[in-house]
Amino acid sequence: MSHPTRDAGYDRENFVRIAPDVTLGEGVKIFSFVNLYGCRIGADSQIGAFVEIQRGASIGARCKISSHTFICEAVTIEDECFIGHGVVFINDRRPKAVNEDGSLQAREDWKCEATLIKKRANIGSGATILCGVTIGEGALVGAGAVVTRDVPAGATVAGVPARLTVRRQ
């Protein structure tokens, strides 16, 4: 069985793929089987195993991104956020594989919508965050929630679709 090599962009020991256009802050910890390209990760953040962070995504300082999470283009996560296991971010409201003429969609055919996760927000495992939303500072998204609209600062949301359960005064 062959193994990836450093020449292919892999760290042989940890099987981590970091493209040359990635910006890493001081003290960033990256675990095995991670794929990073065109993104920025702030100082002292931790990236768990089996995470992908795409081009144009930004992770702040002192964040924890748990295993099996997918952070796509146009997602900004500010400082000191927790992202649980298996969280998925969506960046296209109406994804399609092909154009009207049947041709395969290319990068210019997609319309990415930005998503913002404000400082100290926490997102529970298995949550799905749709595009175009802001999760407010210090908010909590419950495990398995599907966030379809903005979450106020300090609020707790849960369910499918996510609904307000607690709002801090």
Coordinates of C-alpha atoms in Angstrom, one line a residue:
M1 CA 0.0 0.0 0.0
S2 CA 1.5 3.4 -1.0
H3 CA 1.4 6.4 1.3
P4 CA 1.2 10.1 0.5
T5 CA 4.5 11.9 0.4
R6 CA 5.6 15.3 1.5
D7 CA 6.2 16.1 -2.2
A8 CA 2.5 15.7 -2.7
G9 CA 1.9 18.4 0.0
Y10 CA 1.3 15.9 2.8
D11 CA 3.0 15.7 6.2
R12 CA 3.8 11.9 6.2
E13 CA 3.7 11.6 10.0
N14 CA 0.3 13.2 10.5
F15 CA -1.3 13.1 7.0
V16 CA -2.1 16.8 7.0
R17 CA -2.5 18.7 3.8
I18 CA -1.7 22.4 4.1
A19 CA -1.7 24.4 0.8
P20 CA 1.0 27.0 0.5
D21 CA -1.6 29.8 0.5
V22 CA -2.7 29.1 4.1
T23 CA -1.9 31.6 6.8
L24 CA -1.3 30.0 10.3
G25 CA -1.0 32.1 13.5
E26 CA 1.6 31.3 16.2
G27 CA 0.8 28.2 18.2
V28 CA -1.8 26.7 16.0
K29 CA -2.3 22.9 16.6
I30 CA -3.4 20.7 13.7
F31 CA -4.3 17.0 14.2
S32 CA -4.2 14.2 11.6
F33 CA -6.1 14.0 8.3
V34 CA -6.8 17.7 7.9
N35 CA -7.1 19.6 4.6
L36 CA -6.5 23.3 4.6
Y37 CA -6.3 25.6 1.5
G38 CA -6.5 29.3 1.0
C39 CA -7.7 30.0 4.6
R40 CA -6.5 31.9 7.6
I41 CA -6.3 30.4 11.1
G42 CA -5.5 32.7 14.1
A43 CA -3.0 32.1 16.9
D44 CA -3.4 29.3 19.4
S45 CA -6.4 27.7 17.6
Q46 CA -6.8 24.0 17.5
I47 CA -7.9 22.1 14.4
G48 CA -9.2 18.5 15.1
A49 CA -8.8 15.4 12.9
F50 CA -10.7 15.0 9.7
V51 CA -11.4 18.8 9.3
E52 CA -11.5 20.6 6.0
I53 CA -11.3 24.4 5.8
Q54 CA -11.7 25.9 2.4
R55 CA -10.3 28.9 0.5
G56 CA -11.6 32.2 1.8
A57 CA -12.6 30.9 5.2
S58 CA -11.2 32.6 8.3
I59 CA -10.8 31.2 11.8
G60 CA -9.9 33.6 14.7
A61 CA -7.5 33.2 17.5
R62 CA -8.0 30.7 20.4
C63 CA -10.7 28.7 18.6
K64 CA -11.4 25.0 18.9
I65 CA -12.6 23.3 15.7
S66 CA -13.5 19.7 16.6
S67 CA -13.1 16.6 14.4
H68 CA -15.0 15.9 11.2
T69 CA -16.1 19.5 10.7
F70 CA -16.4 21.2 7.3
I71 CA -15.8 25.0 7.0
C72 CA -16.4 26.2 3.5
E73 CA -15.6 29.4 1.6
A74 CA -17.1 32.6 2.9
V75 CA -17.3 31.5 6.5
T76 CA -15.7 33.8 9.1
I77 CA -15.3 32.5 12.7
E78 CA -14.2 35.2 15.1
D79 CA -11.9 34.7 18.2
E80 CA -12.5 32.2 21.0
C81 CA -15.3 30.1 19.4
F82 CA -16.0 26.4 19.9
I83 CA -17.1 24.4 16.9
G84 CA -18.3 20.9 17.9
H85 CA -17.7 17.5 16.1
G86 CA -19.2 17.1 12.7
V87 CA -20.4 20.7 12.2
V88 CA -21.2 21.6 8.6
F89 CA -21.3 25.0 7.1
I90 CA -23.2 25.7 3.8
N91 CA -22.3 28.6 1.5
D92 CA -24.7 28.3 -1.4
R93 CA -28.4 28.8 -0.9
R94 CA -29.4 27.0 -4.1
P95 CA -26.6 24.5 -5.0
K96 CA -26.8 22.7 -8.3
A97 CA -24.4 20.4 -10.1
V98 CA -25.2 21.6 -13.6
N99 CA -26.3 24.8 -15.4
E100 CA -29.5 25.1 -17.3
D101 CA -27.8 23.9 -20.5
G102 CA -26.6 20.7 -18.7
S103 CA -22.9 21.8 -18.4
L104 CA -21.2 21.1 -15.2
Q105 CA -21.1 24.2 -12.9
A106 CA -17.8 25.9 -12.5
R107 CA -16.6 28.1 -9.7
E108 CA -18.0 31.3 -11.4
D109 CA -21.5 29.7 -11.5
W110 CA -21.7 29.4 -7.7
K111 CA -23.1 32.2 -5.5
C112 CA -21.4 32.0 -2.1
E113 CA -23.1 33.8 0.7
A114 CA -21.1 34.9 3.8
T115 CA -21.6 33.4 7.2
L116 CA -20.3 35.1 10.4
I117 CA -19.8 33.4 13.7
K118 CA -19.1 36.1 16.3
K119 CA -16.6 36.0 19.2
R120 CA -17.1 33.3 21.9
A121 CA -20.0 31.6 20.1
N122 CA -20.4 27.9 20.6
I123 CA -21.8 25.4 18.1
G124 CA -22.8 22.0 19.2
S125 CA -21.8 18.7 17.5
G126 CA -23.7 17.8 14.4
A127 CA -25.1 21.3 13.7
T128 CA -25.6 22.6 10.2
I129 CA -25.2 26.3 9.6
L130 CA -26.8 27.6 6.4
C131 CA -25.3 30.5 4.5
G132 CA -26.0 34.1 5.0
V133 CA -26.5 34.0 8.8
T134 CA -24.8 35.6 11.7
I135 CA -24.4 33.8 15.0
G136 CA -24.1 36.5 17.7
E137 CA -21.4 36.9 20.3
G138 CA -21.6 34.3 23.1
A139 CA -24.5 32.5 21.5
L140 CA -25.0 28.7 21.8
V141 CA -26.2 26.5 19.0
G142 CA -27.5 23.1 20.3
A143 CA -26.2 19.8 19.0
G144 CA -27.9 18.7 15.8
A145 CA -29.5 22.1 15.2
V146 CA -30.1 23.5 11.7
V147 CA -29.5 27.2 11.8
T148 CA -31.5 29.0 9.0
R149 CA -31.6 32.5 10.4
D150 CA -29.5 34.9 12.6
V151 CA -29.0 34.0 16.2
P152 CA -28.9 37.0 18.6
A153 CA -25.9 37.6 20.9
G154 CA -26.1 35.5 24.1
A155 CA -29.0 33.4 22.8
T156 CA -29.4 29.6 22.9
V157 CA -31.0 27.9 19.9
A158 CA -31.9 24.3 19.3
G159 CA -33.9 22.1 16.9
V160 CA -34.7 21.7 13.2
P161 CA -35.0 24.5 12.3
A162 CA -33.2 26.1 15.2
R163 CA -35.4 28.1 17.4
L164 CA -34.7 30.4 20.4
T165 CA -34.8 28.5 23.7
V166 CA -33.0 31.0 26.0
R167 CA -32.0 34.6 25.6
R168 CA -29.5 36.1 28.1
Q169 CA -30.5 39.6 29.3

